[in-house]
Short mmCIF file of C-alpha atoms in Angstrom, two decimals:
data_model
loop_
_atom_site.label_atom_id
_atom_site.label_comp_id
_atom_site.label_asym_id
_atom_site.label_seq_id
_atom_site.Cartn_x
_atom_site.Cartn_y
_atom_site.Cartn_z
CA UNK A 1 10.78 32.14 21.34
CA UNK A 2 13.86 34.39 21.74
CA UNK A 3 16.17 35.67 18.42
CA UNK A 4 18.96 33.10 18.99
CA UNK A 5 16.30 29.69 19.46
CA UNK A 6 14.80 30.85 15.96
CA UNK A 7 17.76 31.15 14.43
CA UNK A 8 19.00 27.88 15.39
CA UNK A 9 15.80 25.96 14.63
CA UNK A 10 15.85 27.35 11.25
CA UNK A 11 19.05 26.54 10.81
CA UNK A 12 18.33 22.95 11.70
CA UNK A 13 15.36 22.59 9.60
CA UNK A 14 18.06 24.21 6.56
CA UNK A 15 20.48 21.36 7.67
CA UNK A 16 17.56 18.70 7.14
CA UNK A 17 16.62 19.75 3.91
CA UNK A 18 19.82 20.08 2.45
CA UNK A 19 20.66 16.29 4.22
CA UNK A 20 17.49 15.16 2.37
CA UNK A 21 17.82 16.61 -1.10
CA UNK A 22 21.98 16.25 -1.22
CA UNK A 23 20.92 12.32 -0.96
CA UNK A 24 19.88 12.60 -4.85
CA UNK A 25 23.60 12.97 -5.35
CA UNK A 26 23.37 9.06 -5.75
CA UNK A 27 19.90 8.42 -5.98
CA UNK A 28 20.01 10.18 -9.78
CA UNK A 29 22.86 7.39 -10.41
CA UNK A 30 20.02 5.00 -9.61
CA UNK A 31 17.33 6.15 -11.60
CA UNK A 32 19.81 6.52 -14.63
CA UNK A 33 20.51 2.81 -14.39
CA UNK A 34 17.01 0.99 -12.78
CA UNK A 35 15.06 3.22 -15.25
CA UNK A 36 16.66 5.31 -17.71
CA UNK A 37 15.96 8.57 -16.56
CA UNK A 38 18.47 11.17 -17.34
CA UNK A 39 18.67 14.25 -15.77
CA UNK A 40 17.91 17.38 -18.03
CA UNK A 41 19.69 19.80 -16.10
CA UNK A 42 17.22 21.88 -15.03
CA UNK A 43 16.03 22.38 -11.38
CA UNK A 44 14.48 24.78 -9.79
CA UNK A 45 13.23 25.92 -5.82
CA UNK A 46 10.15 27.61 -5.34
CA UNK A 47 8.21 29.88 -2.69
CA UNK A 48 5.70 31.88 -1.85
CA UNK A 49 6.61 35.47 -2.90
CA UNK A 50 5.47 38.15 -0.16
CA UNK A 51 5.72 41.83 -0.68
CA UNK A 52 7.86 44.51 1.44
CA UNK A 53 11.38 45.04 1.86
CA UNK A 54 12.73 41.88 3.39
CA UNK A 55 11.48 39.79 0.60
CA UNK A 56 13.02 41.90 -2.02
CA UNK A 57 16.58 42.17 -0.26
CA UNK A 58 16.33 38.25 -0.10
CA UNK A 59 15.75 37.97 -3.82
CA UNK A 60 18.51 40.05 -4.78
CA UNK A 61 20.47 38.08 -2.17
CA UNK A 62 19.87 35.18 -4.28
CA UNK A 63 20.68 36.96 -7.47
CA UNK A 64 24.07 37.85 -6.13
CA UNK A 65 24.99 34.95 -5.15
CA UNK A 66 24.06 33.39 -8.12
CA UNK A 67 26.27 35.33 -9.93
CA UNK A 68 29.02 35.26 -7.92
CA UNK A 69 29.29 31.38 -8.32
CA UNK A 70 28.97 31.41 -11.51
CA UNK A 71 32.37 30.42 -11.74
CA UNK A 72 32.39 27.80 -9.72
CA UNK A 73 28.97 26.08 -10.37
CA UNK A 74 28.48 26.57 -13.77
CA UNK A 75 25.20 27.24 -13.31
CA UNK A 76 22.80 29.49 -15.41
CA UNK A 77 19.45 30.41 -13.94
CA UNK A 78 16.16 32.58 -14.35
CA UNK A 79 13.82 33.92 -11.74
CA UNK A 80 10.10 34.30 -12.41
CA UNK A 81 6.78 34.59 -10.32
CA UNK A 82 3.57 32.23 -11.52
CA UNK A 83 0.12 32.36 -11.74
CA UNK A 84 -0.60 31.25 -8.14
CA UNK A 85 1.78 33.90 -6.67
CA UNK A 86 4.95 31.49 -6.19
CA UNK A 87 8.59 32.83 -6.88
CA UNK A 88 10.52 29.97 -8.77
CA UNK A 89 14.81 30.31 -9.08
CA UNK A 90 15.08 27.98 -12.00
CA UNK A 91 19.14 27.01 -12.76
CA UNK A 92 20.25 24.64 -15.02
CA UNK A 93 23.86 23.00 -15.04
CA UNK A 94 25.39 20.22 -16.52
CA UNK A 95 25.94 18.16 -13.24
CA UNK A 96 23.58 17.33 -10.84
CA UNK A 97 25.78 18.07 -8.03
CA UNK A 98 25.90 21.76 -9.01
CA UNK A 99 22.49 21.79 -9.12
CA UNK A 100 22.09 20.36 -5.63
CA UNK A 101 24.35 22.82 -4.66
CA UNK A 102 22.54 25.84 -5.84
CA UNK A 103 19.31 25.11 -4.41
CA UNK A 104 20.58 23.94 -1.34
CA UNK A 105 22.48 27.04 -0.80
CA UNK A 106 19.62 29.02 -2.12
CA UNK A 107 17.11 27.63 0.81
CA UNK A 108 20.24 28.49 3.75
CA UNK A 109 19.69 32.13 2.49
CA UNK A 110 15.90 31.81 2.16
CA UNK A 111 16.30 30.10 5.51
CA UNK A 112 18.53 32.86 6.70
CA UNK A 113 16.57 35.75 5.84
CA UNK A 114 13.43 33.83 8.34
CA UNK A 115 11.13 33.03 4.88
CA UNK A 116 11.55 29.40 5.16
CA UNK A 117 8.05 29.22 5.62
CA UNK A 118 7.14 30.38 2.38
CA UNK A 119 9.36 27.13 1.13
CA UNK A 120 7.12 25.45 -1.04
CA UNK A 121 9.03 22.52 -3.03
CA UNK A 122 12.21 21.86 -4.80
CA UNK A 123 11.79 20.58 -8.56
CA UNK A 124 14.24 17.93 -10.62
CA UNK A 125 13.59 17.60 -14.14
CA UNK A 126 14.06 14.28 -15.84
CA UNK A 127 13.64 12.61 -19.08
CA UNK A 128 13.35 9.46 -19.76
CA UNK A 129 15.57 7.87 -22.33
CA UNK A 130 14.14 4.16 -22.46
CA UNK A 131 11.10 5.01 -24.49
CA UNK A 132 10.67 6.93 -27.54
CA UNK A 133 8.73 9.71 -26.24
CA UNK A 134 11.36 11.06 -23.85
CA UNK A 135 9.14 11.58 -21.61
CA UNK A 136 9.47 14.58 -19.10
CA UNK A 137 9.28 13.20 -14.99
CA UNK A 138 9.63 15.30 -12.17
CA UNK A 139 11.18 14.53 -8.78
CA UNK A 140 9.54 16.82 -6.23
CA UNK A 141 11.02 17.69 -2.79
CA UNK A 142 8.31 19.18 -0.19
CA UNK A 143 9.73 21.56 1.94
CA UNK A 144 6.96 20.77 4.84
CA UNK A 145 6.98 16.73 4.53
CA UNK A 146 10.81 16.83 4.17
CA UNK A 147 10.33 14.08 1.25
CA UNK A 148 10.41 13.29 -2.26
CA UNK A 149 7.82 12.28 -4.41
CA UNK A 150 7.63 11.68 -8.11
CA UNK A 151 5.29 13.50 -10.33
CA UNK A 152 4.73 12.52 -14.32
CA UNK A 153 2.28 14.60 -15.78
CA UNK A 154 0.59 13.02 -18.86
CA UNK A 155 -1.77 16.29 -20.05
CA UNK A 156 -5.10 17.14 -19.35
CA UNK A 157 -4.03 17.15 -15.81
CA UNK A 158 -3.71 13.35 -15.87
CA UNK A 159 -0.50 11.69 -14.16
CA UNK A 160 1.02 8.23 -15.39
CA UNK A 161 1.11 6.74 -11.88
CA UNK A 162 2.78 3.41 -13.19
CA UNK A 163 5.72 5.33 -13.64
CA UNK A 164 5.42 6.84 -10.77
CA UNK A 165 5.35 4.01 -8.12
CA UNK A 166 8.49 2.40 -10.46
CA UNK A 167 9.82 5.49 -9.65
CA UNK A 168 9.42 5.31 -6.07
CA UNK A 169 10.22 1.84 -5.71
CA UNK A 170 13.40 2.11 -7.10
CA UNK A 171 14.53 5.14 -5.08
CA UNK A 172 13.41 3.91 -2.29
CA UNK A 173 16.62 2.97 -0.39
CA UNK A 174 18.66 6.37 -1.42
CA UNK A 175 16.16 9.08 -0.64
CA UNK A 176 13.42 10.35 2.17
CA UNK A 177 9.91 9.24 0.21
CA UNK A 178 6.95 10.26 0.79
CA UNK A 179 4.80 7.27 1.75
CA UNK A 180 1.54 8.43 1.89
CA UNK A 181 0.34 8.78 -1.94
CA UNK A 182 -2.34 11.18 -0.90
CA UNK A 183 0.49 13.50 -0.28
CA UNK A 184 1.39 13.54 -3.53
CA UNK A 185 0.27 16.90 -4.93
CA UNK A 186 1.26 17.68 -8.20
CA UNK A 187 2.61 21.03 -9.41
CA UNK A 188 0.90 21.45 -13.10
CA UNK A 189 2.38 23.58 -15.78
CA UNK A 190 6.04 23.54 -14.20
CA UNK A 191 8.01 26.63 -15.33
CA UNK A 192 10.83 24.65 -15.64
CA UNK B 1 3.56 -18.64 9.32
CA UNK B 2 4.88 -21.74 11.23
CA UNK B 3 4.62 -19.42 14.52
CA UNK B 4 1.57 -18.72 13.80
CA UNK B 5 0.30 -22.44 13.58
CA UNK B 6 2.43 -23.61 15.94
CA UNK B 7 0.64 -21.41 18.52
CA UNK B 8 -2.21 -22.49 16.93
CA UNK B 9 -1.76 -26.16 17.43
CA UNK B 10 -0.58 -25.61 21.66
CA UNK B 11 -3.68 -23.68 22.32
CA UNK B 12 -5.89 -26.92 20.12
CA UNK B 13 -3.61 -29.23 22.80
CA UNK B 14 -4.51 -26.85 25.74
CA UNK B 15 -8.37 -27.06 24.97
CA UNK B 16 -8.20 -30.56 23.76
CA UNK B 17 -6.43 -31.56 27.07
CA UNK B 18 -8.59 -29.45 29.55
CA UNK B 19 -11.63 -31.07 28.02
CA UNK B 20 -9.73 -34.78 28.83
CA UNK B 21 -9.29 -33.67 32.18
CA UNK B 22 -12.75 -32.98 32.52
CA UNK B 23 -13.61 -36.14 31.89
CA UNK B 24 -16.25 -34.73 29.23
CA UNK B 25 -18.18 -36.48 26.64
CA UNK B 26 -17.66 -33.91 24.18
CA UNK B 27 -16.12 -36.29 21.77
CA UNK B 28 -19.85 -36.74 20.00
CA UNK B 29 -20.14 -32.69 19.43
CA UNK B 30 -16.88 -32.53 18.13
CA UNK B 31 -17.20 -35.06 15.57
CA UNK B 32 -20.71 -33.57 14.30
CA UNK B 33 -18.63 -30.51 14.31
CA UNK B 34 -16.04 -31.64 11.85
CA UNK B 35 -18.68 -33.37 10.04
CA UNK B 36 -20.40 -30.20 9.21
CA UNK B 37 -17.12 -28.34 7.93
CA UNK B 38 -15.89 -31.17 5.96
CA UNK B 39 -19.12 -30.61 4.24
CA UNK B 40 -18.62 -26.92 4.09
CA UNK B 41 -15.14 -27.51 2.83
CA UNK B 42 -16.62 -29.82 -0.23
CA UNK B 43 -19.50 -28.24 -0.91
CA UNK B 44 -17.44 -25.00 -0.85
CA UNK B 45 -17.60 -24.12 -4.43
CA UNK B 46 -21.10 -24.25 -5.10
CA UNK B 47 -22.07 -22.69 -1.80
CA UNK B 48 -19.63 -19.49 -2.74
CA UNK B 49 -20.43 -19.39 -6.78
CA UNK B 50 -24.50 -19.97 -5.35
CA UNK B 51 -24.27 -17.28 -2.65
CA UNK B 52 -22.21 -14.64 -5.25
CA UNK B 53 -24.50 -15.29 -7.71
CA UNK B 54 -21.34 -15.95 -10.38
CA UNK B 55 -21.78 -17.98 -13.41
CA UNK B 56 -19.54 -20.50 -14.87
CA UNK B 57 -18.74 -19.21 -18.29
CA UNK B 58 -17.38 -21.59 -21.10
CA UNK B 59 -14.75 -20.88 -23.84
CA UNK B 60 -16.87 -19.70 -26.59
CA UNK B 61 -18.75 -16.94 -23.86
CA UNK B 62 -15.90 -15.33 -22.67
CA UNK B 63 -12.63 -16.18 -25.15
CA UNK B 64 -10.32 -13.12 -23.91
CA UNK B 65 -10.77 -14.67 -20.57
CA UNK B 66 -10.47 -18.15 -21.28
CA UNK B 67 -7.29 -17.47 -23.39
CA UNK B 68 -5.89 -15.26 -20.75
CA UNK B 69 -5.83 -17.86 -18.10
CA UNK B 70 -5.06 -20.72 -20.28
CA UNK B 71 -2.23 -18.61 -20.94
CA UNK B 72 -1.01 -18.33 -17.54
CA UNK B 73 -1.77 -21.54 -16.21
CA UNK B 74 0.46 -22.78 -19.40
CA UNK B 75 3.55 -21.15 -18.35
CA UNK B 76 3.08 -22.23 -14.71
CA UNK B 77 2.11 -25.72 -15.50
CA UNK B 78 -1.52 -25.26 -13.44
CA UNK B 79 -4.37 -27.63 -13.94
CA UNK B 80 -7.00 -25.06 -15.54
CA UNK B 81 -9.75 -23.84 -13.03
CA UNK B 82 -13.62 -23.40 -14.22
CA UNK B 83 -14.00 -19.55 -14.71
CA UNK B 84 -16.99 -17.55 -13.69
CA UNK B 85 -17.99 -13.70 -13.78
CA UNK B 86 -20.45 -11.37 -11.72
CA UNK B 87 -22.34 -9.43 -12.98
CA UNK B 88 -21.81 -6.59 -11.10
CA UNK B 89 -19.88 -3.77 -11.45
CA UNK B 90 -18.00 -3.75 -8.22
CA UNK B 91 -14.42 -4.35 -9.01
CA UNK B 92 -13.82 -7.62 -7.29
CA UNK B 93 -12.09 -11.48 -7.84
CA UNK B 94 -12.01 -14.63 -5.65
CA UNK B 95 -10.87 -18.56 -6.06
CA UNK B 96 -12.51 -20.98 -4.33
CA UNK B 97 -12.28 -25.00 -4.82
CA UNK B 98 -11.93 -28.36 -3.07
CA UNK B 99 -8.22 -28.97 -4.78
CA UNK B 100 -6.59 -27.93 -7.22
CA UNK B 101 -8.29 -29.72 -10.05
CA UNK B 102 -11.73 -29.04 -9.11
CA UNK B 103 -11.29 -24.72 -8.29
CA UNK B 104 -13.77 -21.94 -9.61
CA UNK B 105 -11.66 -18.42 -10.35
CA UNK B 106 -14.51 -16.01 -10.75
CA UNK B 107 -13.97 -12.25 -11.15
CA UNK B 108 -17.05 -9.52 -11.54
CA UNK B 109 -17.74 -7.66 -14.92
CA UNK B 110 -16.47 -4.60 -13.46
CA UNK B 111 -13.03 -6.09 -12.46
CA UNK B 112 -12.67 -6.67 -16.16
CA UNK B 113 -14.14 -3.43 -17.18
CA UNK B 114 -11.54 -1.49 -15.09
CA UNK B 115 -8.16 -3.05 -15.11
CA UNK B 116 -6.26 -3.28 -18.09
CA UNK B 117 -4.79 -6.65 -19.49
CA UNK B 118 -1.55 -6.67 -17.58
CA UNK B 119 -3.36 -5.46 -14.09
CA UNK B 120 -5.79 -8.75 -14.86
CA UNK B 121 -3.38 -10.86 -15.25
CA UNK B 122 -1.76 -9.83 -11.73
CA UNK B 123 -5.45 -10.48 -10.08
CA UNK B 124 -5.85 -13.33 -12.27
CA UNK B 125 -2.24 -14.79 -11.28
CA UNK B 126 -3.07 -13.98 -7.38
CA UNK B 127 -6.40 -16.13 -7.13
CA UNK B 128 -4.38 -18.76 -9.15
CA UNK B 129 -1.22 -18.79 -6.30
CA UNK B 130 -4.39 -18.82 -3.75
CA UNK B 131 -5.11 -22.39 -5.57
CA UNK B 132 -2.00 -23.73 -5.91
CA UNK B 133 -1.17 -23.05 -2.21
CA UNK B 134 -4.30 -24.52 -1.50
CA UNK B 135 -5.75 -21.89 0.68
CA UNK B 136 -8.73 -22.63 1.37
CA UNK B 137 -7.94 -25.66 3.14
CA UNK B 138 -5.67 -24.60 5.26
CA UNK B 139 -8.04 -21.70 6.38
CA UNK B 140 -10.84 -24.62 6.75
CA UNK B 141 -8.98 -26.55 8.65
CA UNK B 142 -7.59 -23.57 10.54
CA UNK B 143 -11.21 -23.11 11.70
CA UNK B 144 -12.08 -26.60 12.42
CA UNK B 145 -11.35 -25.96 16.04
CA UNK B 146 -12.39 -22.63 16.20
CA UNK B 147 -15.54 -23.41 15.19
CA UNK B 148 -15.66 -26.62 17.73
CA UNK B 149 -15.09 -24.19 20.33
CA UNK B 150 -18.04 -22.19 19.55
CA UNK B 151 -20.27 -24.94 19.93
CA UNK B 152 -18.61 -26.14 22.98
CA UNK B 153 -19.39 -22.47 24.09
CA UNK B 154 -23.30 -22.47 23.35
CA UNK B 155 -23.57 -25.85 24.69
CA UNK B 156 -21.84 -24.77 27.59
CA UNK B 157 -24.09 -21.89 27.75
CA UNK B 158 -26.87 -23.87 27.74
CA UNK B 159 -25.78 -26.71 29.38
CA UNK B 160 -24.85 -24.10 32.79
CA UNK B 161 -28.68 -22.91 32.56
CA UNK B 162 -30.23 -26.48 33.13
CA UNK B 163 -27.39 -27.62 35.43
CA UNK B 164 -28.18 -24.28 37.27
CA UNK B 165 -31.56 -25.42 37.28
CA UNK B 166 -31.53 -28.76 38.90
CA UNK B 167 -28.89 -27.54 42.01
CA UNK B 168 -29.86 -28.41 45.28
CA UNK B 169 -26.98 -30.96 45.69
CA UNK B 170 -22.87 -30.57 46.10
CA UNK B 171 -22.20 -32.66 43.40
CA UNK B 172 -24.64 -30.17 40.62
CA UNK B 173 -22.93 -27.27 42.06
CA UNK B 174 -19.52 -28.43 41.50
CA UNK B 175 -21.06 -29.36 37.87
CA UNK B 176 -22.18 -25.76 37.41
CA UNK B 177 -18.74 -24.71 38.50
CA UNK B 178 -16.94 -26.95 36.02
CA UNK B 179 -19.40 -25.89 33.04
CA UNK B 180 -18.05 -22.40 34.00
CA UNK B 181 -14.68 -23.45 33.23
CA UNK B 182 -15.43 -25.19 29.97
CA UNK B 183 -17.52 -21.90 28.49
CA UNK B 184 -15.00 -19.59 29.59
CA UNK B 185 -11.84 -21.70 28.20
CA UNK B 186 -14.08 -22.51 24.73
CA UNK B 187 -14.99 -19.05 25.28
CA UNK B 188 -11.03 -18.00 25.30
CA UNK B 189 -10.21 -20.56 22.29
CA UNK B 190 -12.94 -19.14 20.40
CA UNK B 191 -11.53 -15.41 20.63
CA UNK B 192 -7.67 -16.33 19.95
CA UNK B 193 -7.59 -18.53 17.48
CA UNK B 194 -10.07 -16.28 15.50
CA UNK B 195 -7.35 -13.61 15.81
CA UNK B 196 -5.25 -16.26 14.85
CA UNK B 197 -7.24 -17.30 11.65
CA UNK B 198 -7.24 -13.81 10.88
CA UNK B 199 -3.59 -13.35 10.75
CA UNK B 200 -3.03 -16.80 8.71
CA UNK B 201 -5.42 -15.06 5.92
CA UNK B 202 -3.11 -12.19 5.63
CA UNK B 203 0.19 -13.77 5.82
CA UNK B 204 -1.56 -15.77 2.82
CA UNK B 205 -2.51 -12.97 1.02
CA UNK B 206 0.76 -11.15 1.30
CA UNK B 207 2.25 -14.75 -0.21
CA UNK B 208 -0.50 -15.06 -3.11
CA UNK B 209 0.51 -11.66 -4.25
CA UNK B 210 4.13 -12.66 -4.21
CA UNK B 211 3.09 -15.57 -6.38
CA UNK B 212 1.58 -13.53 -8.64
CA UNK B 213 4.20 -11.33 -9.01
CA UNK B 214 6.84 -14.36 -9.83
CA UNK B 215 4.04 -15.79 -12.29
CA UNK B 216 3.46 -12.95 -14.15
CA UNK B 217 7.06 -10.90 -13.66
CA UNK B 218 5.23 -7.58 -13.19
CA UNK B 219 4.32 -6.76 -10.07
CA UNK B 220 3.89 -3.35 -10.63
CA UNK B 221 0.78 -4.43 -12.39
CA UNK B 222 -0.87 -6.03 -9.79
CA UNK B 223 -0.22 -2.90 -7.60
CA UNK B 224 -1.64 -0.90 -9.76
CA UNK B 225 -4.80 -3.10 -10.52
CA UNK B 226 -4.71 -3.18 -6.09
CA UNK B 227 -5.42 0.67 -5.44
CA UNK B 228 -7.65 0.91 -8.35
CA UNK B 229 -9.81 -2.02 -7.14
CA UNK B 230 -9.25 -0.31 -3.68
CA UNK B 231 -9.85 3.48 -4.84
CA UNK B 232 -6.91 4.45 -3.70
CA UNK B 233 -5.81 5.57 -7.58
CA UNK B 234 -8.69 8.69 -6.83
CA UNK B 235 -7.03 9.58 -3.77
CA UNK B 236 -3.78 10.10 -5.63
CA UNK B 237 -4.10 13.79 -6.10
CA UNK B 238 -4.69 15.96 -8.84
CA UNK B 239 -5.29 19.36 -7.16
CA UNK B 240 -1.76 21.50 -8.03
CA UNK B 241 0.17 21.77 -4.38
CA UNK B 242 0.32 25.47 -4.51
CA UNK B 243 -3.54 25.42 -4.31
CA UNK B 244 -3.31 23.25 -1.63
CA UNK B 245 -0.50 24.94 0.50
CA UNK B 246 -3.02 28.27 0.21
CA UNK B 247 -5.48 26.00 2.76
CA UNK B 248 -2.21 25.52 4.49
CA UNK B 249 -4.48 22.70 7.14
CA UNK B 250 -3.67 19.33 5.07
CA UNK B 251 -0.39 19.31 6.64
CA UNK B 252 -1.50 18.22 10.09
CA UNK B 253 -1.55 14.75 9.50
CA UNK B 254 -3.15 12.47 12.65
CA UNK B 255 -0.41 9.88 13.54
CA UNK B 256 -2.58 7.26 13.96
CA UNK B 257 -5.00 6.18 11.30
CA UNK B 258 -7.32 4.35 13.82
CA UNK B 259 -7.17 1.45 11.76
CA UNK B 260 -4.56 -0.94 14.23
CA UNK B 261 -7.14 -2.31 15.68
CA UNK B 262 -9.18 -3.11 12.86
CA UNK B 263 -5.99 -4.42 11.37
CA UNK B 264 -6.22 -7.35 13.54
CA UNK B 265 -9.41 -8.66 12.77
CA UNK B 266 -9.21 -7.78 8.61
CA UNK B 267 -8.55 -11.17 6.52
CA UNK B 268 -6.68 -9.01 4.05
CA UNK B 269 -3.71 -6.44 4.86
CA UNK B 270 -4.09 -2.85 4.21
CA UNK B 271 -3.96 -2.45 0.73
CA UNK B 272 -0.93 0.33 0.95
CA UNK B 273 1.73 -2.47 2.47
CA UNK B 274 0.21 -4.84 -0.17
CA UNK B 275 1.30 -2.16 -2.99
CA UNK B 276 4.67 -1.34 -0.90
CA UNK B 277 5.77 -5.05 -0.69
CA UNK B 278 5.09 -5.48 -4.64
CA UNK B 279 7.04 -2.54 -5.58
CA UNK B 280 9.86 -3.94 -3.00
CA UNK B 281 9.93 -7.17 -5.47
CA UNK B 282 9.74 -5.25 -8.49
CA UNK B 283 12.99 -3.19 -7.60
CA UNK B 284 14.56 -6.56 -6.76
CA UNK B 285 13.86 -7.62 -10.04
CA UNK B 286 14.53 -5.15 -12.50
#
């Protein structure tokens, strides 16, 4: 596979992504009104962190760029690495679509810079407002499935999959699902 | 549905009307035929609650229960069915009945051990929609011919042997010749309108959960109670995704499942379009 047929390949698997997860833009609309879930603000992108040179001038790519649009996302964010080895760009905003936004535009660079490989998932943070607990419920978009899936974790790594299946059911018009519930890892002790 | 007995009743004409041309006698088997599964069809009950080894349990035995269904047939203004349990811990439920006046819903000890209220009302609520829409009959008499046909078959079976036996003459060959016929068309009849049976029991499953789901309002529960009777719940799972993506080999997933074919001859659908379906109705109704 020559330069240019790598570039463009990763550059349409960047333009499927973002198509994917820029198709919450309504779908959050949905799951405020079907279900009460409320957006907290917080989302975040994760992938596999790799040593050397590359990896490092990508990170500070994302850093820059960050800052730069400050401005114009209003957008505040943090960048950690977790226990399993994972680099998470955690932003929070007040609207979703400046959200979507950032870690849309933060996969093109990853996807740029020929990591998108190491793309592990894309993380929306919700709360739900109909019961008294409020709840925390994740929507979680897998790079490699190129789908969502919801995750609710209840403690003691249990899940509450009730919730979950509402979830899907009522999403399931607006956004790419994943289908097959054995696909539906979950990502436990978010650093969100 | 209505395709699927209307191609049902041609190929019942077709046979029917080969056998006339024929010129066959057959009249005699098929009436001992239909004989023996009107018998099956009223003895139904007590050869099912025999064979299962469920018991008929009164009110003051099992009161949750009781009140439960009371409950539900109440709202939905059902006659009340006799209700059994099995003693076994195998998550399972089934109706069975003449009518709707004289039906047995019987569900096992672990059914009740493992679902919560709600999700036992959804089971509960699907074996009562299998009554109402009096399911069993239809399926009995869906078989009627089916199961004339394999008769027909082993007495055409048998019948070729002897006729091949006797054959010295031109009219006993052309017998042989037409007994041929007859045991490969009941042969044919036999095959399709199993497949055929088959496909009735699922469309009538997919419609008993949808009854359900109106009776009770919650179909969500009844999905729920489906892959945790199915042990589908454990395969939901728990291992974090960036243990997982370290295997990196879960992602090649096989296209194919290898089970289309067994799809066609399974009385029930796959339990995952079951669950899809009832979460399709419960985002039309909330």
């Amino acid at each position: 596979m020559n330069f240019f047929n790598r570039f463009r390949k990763s550059h349409l698997l960047s333009k499927s992504a973002s198509e994917s997860i820029f198709a919450l833009s309504s779908a959050y609309i949905t799951l405020e009104t079907k279900l009460g879930l409320k957006n907290t603000g917080r989302s975040a992108i994760s992938l596999k962190a790799v040593d050397g040179m590359y990896f490092l001038t990508m990170k500070e790519e994302i850093r820059q760029f960050l800052d730069a649009s400050r401005t114009d996302f209003d957008l505040t964010y943090r960048i950690l690495i977790d226990t399993f080895g994972y680099l998470w760009v955690i932003i929070e905003g007040k609207n979703m679509e400046d959200q979507l936004a950032g870690v849309t535009a933060i996969g093109d660079i990853v996807y740029e810079r020929g990591f998108a490989d190491k793309l592990l998932a894309t993380v929306f943070e919700f709360s739900n407002t109909s019961d008294n607990l409020c709840s925390i419920q994740y929507l979680i978009y897998n790079y490699r499935r190129n789908s969502f899936y919801p995750f609710i974790p209840l403690g003691q790594k249990n899940r509450d999959t009730e919730q979950e299946m509402k979830i899907l059911s009522a999403v399931d018009q607006e956004l790419r699902l994943e289908k097959d519930m054995t696909n539906w890892y979950p990502l436990w002790d978010l650093p969100l | 549905m209505i395709f699927s007995f209307a191609i049902l009743t041609i190929l019942y004409l077709v046979f029917l009307s080969v056998l006339a041309y024929l010129g066959v006698g057959y009249i005699p088997i098929i009436l001992i035929a239909s004989a023996m599964i009107l018998a099956q069809w009223y003895f139904s009950d007590k050869i099912v609650l025999w064979s299962s080894k469920a018991k008929v349990v009164s009110r003051e035995e099992e009161q949750d229960l009781h009140e439960m269904i009371e409950r539900i047939v109440a709202r939905n203004n059902l006659p009340k069915p006799k209700i059994a349990i099995i003693e076994t811990s195998m998550p399972n439920a089934f109706a069975t009945g003449r009518g709707r006046k004289s039906s047995v819903v019987a569900v096992t000890r672990g059914l009740i051990n493992i679902l919560d209220r709600e999700e036992l009302e959804g089971v509960i609520a699907h074996e009562l929609t299998h009554i109402r829409n009096r399911d069993a009959l239809i399926l009995t008499l869906a078989s009627l011919f089916s199961t004339v046909a394999w008769y027909l078959m082993q007495f055409g079976f048998y019948g070729g042997l002897y006729g091949g036996g006797y054959g010295y003459g031109d009219r006993d060959r052309n017998n042989g010749g037409v007994m041929l016929i007859i045991l490969l068309v009941a042969m044919l009849t036999w095959v399709v309108s199993f497949l055929i049976i088959r496909a009735i029991s699922r469309y009538r499953e997919f419609a008993a959960d949808r009854g359900s789901a109106q009776m009770t309002g919650k179909p969500v529960k009844l999905a729920n109670a489906l892959l945790k009777i199915s042990g589908t719940m454990k395969r939901i799972p728990s291992k974090d995704l960036r243990e997982v993506e370290g295997l990196n080999a879960f992602f090649i997933v096989p296209a194919i499942s290898g089970s289309t074919i067994g799809n066609l001859f399974s009385t029930h659908p796959p339990v995952e379009k079951r669950v899809q379906k009832l979460m399709e109705m419960e985002a039309s109704m909330s």
